[in-house]
Coordinates of C-alpha atoms in Angstrom, one line a residue:
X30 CA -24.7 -1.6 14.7
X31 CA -21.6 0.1 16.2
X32 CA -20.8 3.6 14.6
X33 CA -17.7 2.0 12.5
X34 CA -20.1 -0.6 10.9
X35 CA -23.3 2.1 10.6
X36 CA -20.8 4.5 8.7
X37 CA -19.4 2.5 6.0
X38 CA -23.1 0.9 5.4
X39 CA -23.8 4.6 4.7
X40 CA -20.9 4.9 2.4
X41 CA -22.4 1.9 0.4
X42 CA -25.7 3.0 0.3
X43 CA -24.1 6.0 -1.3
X44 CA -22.3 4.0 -3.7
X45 CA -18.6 5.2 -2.8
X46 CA -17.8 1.3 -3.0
X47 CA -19.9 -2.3 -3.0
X48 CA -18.1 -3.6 0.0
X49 CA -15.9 -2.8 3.0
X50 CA -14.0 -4.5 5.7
X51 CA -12.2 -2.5 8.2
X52 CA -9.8 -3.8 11.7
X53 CA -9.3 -1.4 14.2
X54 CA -6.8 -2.5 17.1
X55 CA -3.7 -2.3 19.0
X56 CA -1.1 -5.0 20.3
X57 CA -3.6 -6.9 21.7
X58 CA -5.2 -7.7 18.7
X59 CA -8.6 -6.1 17.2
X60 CA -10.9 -3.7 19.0
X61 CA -13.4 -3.8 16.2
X62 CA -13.6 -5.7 12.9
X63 CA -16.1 -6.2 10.4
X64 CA -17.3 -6.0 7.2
X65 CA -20.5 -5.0 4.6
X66 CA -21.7 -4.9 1.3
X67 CA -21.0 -8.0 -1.6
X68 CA -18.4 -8.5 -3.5
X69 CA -19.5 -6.6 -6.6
X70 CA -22.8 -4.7 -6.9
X71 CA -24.2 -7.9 -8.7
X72 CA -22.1 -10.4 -6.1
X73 CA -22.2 -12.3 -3.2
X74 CA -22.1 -10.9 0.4
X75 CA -18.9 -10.5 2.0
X76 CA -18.0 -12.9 4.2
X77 CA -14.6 -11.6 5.7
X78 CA -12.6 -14.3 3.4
X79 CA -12.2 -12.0 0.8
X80 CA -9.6 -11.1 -0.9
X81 CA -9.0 -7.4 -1.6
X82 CA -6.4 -5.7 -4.4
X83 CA -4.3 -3.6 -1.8
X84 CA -3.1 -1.2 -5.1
X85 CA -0.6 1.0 -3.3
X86 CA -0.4 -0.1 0.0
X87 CA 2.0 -2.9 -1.8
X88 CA 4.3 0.1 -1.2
X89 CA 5.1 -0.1 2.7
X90 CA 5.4 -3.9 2.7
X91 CA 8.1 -3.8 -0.2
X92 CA 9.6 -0.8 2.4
X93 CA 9.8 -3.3 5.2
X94 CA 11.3 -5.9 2.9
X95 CA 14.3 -3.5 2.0
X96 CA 14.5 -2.1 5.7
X97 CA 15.1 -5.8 6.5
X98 CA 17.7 -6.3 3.9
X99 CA 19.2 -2.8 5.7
X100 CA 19.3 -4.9 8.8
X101 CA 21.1 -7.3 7.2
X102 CA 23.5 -6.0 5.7
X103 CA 22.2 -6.4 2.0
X104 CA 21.6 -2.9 0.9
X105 CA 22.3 0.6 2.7
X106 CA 19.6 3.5 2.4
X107 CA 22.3 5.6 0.8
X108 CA 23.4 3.8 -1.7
X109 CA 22.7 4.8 -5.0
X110 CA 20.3 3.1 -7.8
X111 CA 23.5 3.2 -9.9
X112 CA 25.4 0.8 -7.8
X113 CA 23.3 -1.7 -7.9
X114 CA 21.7 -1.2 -11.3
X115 CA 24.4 -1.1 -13.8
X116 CA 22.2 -0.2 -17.0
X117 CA 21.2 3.5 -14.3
X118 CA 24.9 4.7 -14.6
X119 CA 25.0 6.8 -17.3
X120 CA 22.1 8.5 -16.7
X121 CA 20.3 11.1 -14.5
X122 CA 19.2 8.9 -12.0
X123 CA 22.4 6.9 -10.8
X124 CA 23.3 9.3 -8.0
X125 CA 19.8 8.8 -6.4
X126 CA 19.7 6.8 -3.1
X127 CA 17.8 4.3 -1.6
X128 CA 16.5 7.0 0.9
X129 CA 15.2 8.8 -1.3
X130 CA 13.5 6.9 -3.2
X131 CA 11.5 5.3 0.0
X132 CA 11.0 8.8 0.8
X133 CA 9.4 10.0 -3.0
X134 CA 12.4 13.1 -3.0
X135 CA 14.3 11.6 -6.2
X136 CA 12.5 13.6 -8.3
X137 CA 11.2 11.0 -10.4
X138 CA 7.8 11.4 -11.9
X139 CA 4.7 10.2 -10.3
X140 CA 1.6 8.1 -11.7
X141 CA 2.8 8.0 -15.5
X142 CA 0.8 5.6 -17.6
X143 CA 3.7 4.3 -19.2
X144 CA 1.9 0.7 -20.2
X145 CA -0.4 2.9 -22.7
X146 CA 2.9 2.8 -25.2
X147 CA 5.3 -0.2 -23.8
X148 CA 3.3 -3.3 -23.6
X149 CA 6.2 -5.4 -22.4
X150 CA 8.3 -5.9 -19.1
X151 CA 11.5 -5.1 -20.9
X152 CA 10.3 -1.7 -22.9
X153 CA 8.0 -0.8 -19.5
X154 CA 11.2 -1.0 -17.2
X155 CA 13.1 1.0 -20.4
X156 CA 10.6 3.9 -20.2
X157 CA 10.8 3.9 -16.4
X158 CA 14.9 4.7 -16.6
X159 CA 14.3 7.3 -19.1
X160 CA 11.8 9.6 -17.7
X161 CA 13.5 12.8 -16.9
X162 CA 13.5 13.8 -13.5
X163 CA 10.6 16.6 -12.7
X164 CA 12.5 18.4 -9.4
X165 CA 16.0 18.9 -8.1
X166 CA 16.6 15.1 -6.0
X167 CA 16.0 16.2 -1.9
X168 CA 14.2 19.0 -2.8
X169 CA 10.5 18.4 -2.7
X170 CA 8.0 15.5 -1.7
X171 CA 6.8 14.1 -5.2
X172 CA 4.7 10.2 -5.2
X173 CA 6.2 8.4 -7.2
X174 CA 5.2 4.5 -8.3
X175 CA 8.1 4.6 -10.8
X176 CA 10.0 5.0 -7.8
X177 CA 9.4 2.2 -6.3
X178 CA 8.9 0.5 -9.0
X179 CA 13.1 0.9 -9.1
X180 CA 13.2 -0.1 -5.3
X181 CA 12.2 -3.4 -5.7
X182 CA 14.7 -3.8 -9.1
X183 CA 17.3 -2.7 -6.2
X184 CA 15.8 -5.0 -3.7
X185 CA 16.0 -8.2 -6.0
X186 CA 19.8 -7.3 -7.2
X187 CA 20.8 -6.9 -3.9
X188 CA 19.4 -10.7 -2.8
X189 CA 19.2 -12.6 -6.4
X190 CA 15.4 -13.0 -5.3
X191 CA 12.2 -12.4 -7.1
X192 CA 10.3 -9.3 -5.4
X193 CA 7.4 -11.7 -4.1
X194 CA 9.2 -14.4 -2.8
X195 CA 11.3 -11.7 -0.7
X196 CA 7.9 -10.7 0.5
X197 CA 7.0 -13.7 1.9
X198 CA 10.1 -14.9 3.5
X199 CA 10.5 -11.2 5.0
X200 CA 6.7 -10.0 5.3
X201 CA 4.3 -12.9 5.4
X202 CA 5.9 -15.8 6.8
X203 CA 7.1 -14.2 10.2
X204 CA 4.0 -12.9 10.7
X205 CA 1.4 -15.6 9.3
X206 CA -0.2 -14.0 6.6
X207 CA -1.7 -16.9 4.4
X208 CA -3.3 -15.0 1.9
X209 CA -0.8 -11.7 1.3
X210 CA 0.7 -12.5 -2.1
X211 CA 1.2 -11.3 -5.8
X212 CA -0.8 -12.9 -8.6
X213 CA -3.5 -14.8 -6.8
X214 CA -4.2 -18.6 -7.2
X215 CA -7.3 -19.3 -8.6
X216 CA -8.6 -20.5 -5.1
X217 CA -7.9 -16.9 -4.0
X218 CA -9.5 -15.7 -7.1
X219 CA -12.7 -16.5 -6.1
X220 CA -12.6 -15.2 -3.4
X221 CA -11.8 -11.8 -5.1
X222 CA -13.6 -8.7 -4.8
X223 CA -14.0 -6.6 -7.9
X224 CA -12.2 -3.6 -8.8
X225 CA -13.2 -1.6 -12.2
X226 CA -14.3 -2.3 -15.3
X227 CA -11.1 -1.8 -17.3
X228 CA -11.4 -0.1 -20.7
X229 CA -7.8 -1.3 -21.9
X230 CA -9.0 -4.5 -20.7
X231 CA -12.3 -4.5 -21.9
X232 CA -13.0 -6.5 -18.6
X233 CA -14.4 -5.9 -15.1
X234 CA -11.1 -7.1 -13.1
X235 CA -11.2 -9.7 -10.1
X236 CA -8.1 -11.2 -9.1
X237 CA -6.3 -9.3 -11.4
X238 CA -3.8 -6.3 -10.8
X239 CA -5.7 -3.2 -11.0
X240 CA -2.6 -1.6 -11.8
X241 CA -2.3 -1.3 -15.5
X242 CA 2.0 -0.8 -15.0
X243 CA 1.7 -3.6 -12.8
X244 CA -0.1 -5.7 -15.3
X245 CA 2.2 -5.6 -17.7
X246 CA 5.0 -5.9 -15.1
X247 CA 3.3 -9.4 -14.7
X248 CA 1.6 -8.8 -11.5
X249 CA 4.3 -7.9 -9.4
X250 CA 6.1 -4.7 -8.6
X251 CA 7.7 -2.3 -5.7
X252 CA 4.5 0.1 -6.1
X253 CA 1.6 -2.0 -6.8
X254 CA 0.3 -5.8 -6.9
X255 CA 0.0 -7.4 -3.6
X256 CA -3.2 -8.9 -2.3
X257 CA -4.6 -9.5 0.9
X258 CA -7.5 -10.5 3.3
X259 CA -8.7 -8.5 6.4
X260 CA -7.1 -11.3 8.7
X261 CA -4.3 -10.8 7.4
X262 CA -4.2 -7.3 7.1
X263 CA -5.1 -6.6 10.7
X264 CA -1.8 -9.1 11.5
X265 CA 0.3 -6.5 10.0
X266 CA -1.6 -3.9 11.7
X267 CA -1.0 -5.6 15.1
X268 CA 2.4 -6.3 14.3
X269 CA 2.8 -2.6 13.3
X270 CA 1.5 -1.3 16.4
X271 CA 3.9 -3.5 18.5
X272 CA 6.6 -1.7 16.8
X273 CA 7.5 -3.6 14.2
X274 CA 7.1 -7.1 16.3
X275 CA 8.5 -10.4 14.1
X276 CA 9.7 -7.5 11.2
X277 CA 12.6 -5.5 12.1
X278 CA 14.4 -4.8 15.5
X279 CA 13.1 -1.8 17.1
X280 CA 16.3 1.0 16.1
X281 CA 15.4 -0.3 12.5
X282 CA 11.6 0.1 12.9
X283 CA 11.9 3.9 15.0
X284 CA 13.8 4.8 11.6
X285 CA 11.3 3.7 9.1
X286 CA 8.6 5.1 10.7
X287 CA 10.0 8.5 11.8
X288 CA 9.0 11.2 9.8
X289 CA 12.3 12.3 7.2
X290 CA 11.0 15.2 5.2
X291 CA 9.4 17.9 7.6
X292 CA 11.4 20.4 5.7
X293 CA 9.9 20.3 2.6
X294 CA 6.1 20.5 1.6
X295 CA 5.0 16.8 2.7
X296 CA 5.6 14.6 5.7
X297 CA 7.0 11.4 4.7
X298 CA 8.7 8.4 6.2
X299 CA 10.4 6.0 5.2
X300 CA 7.8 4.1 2.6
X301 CA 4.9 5.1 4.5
X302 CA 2.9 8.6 4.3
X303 CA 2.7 10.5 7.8
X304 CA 0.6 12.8 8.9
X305 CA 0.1 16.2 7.1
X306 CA -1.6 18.9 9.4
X307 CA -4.1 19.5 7.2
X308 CA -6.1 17.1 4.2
X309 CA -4.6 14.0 5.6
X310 CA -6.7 10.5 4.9
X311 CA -5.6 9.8 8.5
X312 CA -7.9 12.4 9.7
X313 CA -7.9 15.2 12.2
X314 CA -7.3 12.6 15.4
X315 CA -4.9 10.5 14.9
X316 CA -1.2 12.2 16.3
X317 CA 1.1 13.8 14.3
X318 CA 3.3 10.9 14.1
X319 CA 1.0 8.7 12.9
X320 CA 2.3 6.6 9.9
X321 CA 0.4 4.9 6.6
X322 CA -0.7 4.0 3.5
X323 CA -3.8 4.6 0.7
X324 CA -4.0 2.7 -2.4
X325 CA -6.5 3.9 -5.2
X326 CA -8.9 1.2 -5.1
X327 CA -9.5 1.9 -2.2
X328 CA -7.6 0.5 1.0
X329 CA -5.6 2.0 3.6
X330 CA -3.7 1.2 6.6
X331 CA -2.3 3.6 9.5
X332 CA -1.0 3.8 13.0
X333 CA -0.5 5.7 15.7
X334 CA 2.6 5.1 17.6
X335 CA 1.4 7.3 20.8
X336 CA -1.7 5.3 21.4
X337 CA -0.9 2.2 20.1
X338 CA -3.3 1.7 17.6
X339 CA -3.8 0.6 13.8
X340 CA -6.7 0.8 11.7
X341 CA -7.2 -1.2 8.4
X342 CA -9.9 -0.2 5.9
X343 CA -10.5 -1.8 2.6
X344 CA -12.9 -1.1 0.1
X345 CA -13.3 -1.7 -3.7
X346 CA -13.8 2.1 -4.6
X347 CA -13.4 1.9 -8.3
X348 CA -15.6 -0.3 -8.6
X349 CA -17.2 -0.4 -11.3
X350 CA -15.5 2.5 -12.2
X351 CA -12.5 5.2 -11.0
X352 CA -14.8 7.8 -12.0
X353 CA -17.2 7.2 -8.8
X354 CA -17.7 8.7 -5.4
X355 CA -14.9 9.6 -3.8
X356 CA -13.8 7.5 -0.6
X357 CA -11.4 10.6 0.4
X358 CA -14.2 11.5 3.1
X359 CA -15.1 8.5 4.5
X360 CA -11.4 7.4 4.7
X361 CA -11.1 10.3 7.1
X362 CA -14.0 9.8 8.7
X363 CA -13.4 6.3 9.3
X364 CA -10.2 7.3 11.0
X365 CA -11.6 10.0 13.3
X366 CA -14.3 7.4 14.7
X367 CA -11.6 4.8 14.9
X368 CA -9.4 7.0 17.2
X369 CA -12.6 7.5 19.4
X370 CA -13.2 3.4 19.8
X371 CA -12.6 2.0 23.5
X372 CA -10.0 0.2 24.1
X373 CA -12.0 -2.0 27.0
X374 CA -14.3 -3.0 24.4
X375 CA -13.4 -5.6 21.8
X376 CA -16.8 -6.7 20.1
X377 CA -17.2 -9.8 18.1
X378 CA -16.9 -9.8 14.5
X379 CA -19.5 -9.8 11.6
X380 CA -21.3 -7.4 10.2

């Protein structure tokens, strides 16, 4: 069992999740894959089909979908929400730009649990143009999912096209993902790994958007909502670490991944985390322009643009509940060991 594979069977016995598949690579392709567990604690085994909620790692993909309408010529990072959203004009939010909401300095709230009180689309999207803003725009480093929430309103203005079908004409389809979509068919459902037992549900979710915004944005959103397969997932990361290879043209893709907010308290680029010197999921190994995403049930994907690699990890932390062991560790664990892997030895899949 290679040290990858022995510590993520560690984190199960421990129950931080039921599962895990993980892809750690370069250009090339993967230098070690794998996966353990079962689907749920009461599934089946994985069996490296399976489909994993990807939560907030949605975010970087919608990123690359408006970085590619930058390229063309469809939307400019500083243009503002209000001049593209005509019901943002009056407010306090129509001088905020593209930029920064990709990099989370708009000032707009964070993780607000705004389906609690606004069960539909229309009344969810209402609430999201009147929270007030929570910091001066440009001047701090704030997550925000209502953020992006706006940036992919923005993104289908801009085009006339539905959020996931921009996806996969500007994501998936250059680089083959097959499985990478919103709202999975049932056929992708069963493949489904669980997430948590949902209170305002009164379910265990599979298949479904953990995302309770998401849920009643009907599955699809800027923040949260895509899923995806390790294949797939470790497409992206190759992709990723060939600097943006079948995505963007490489001036586009040096911008989106260079860090943007070193002056204020955290490093961001554009849609992706970087590296923070210290409590970083990335680790303590991985360079300091190494790029990102978590999402909260679990997953992750960075890179590191000085030696080439990307590592993918996904995992069904909440399940069967948020409340469990943290994965905060392991994540950073996981990366540290990654960044020690060979890059002469590429063993065969399976776990």
């Amino acid at each position: 069992m290679g040290a990858l594979a022995e510590l993520l069977a560690g984190a199960r016995e421990q129950r931080v999740f039921s599962g895990a598949a993980w892809s750690v690579g370069d250009a090339r392709g993967p230098l070690d894959r794998g996966w353990t567990g079962t689907r749920s604690w009461e599934g089946p085994p994985l069996d490296g089909t399976d489909v994993w909620d990807l939560a907030s790692v949605t975010k970087p993909v919608a990123g690359l979908v408006v970085m590619a309408l930058v390229e063309r010529g469809a939307l400019d990072l500083d243009s503002t929400i209000g001049a593209h959203l005509p019901e943002y004009r009056d407010g306090d939010k129509a001088e905020l730009t593209v930029r920064q909401l990709l990099t989370h300095t708009s000032g707009i709230p964070g993780q607000v649990p705004l389906y609690r009180d606004h069960p539909t689309r229309a009344s969810l999207l209402e609430a999201v143009r009147l929270l007030p803003l929570t910091a001066e725009p440009g001047t701090r480093v704030q997550y925000s999912s209502q953020g992006l929430i706006i940036l992919g309103l923005i993104a289908e203005v801009a085009t006339g096209r539905p959020l996931d079908v921009l996806v996969e004409e500007l994501v998936c389809a250059p680089l083959g993902l097959r499985d990478t979509v919103f709202r999975p068919d049932a056929g992708r459902r069963a493949r489904a790994v669980a997430t948590e037992y949902c209170p305002w549900r009164g379910r265990l979710v599979v298949g479904e958007v953990h995302d309770e915004n998401a849920v009643v944005l009907g599955g699809v959103g800027g923040h949260a909502g895509l899923f995806s397969t390790l294949a797939d997932m470790e497409k992206l990361g190759t992709a990723l670490a060939a600097g943006g290879r079948g995505l963007l043209r490489p001036d586009t893709f040096a911008l989106m991944t260079a860090a943007h907010t070193d002056h204020l308290n955290e490093r961001r680029a554009l849609a992706w985390q970087g590296r923070d010197p210290a409590g970083s999921p990335a680790g303590q190994v991985l360079g300091p322009k190494s790029y990102g995403h978590t999402g909260f049930t679990g997953t992750s994907l960075w890179v590191d643009p000085e030696t080439g690699r990307y590592a993918v990890l996904l995992t069904n932390r909440v399940h069967p509940t948020r409340t469990g062991e943290s994965v905060t560790g392991v994540r950073r664990a996981f990366h540290d060991t990654a960044a020690a892997l060979r890059a002469d030895d590429r063993p065969p899949s399976g776990t």
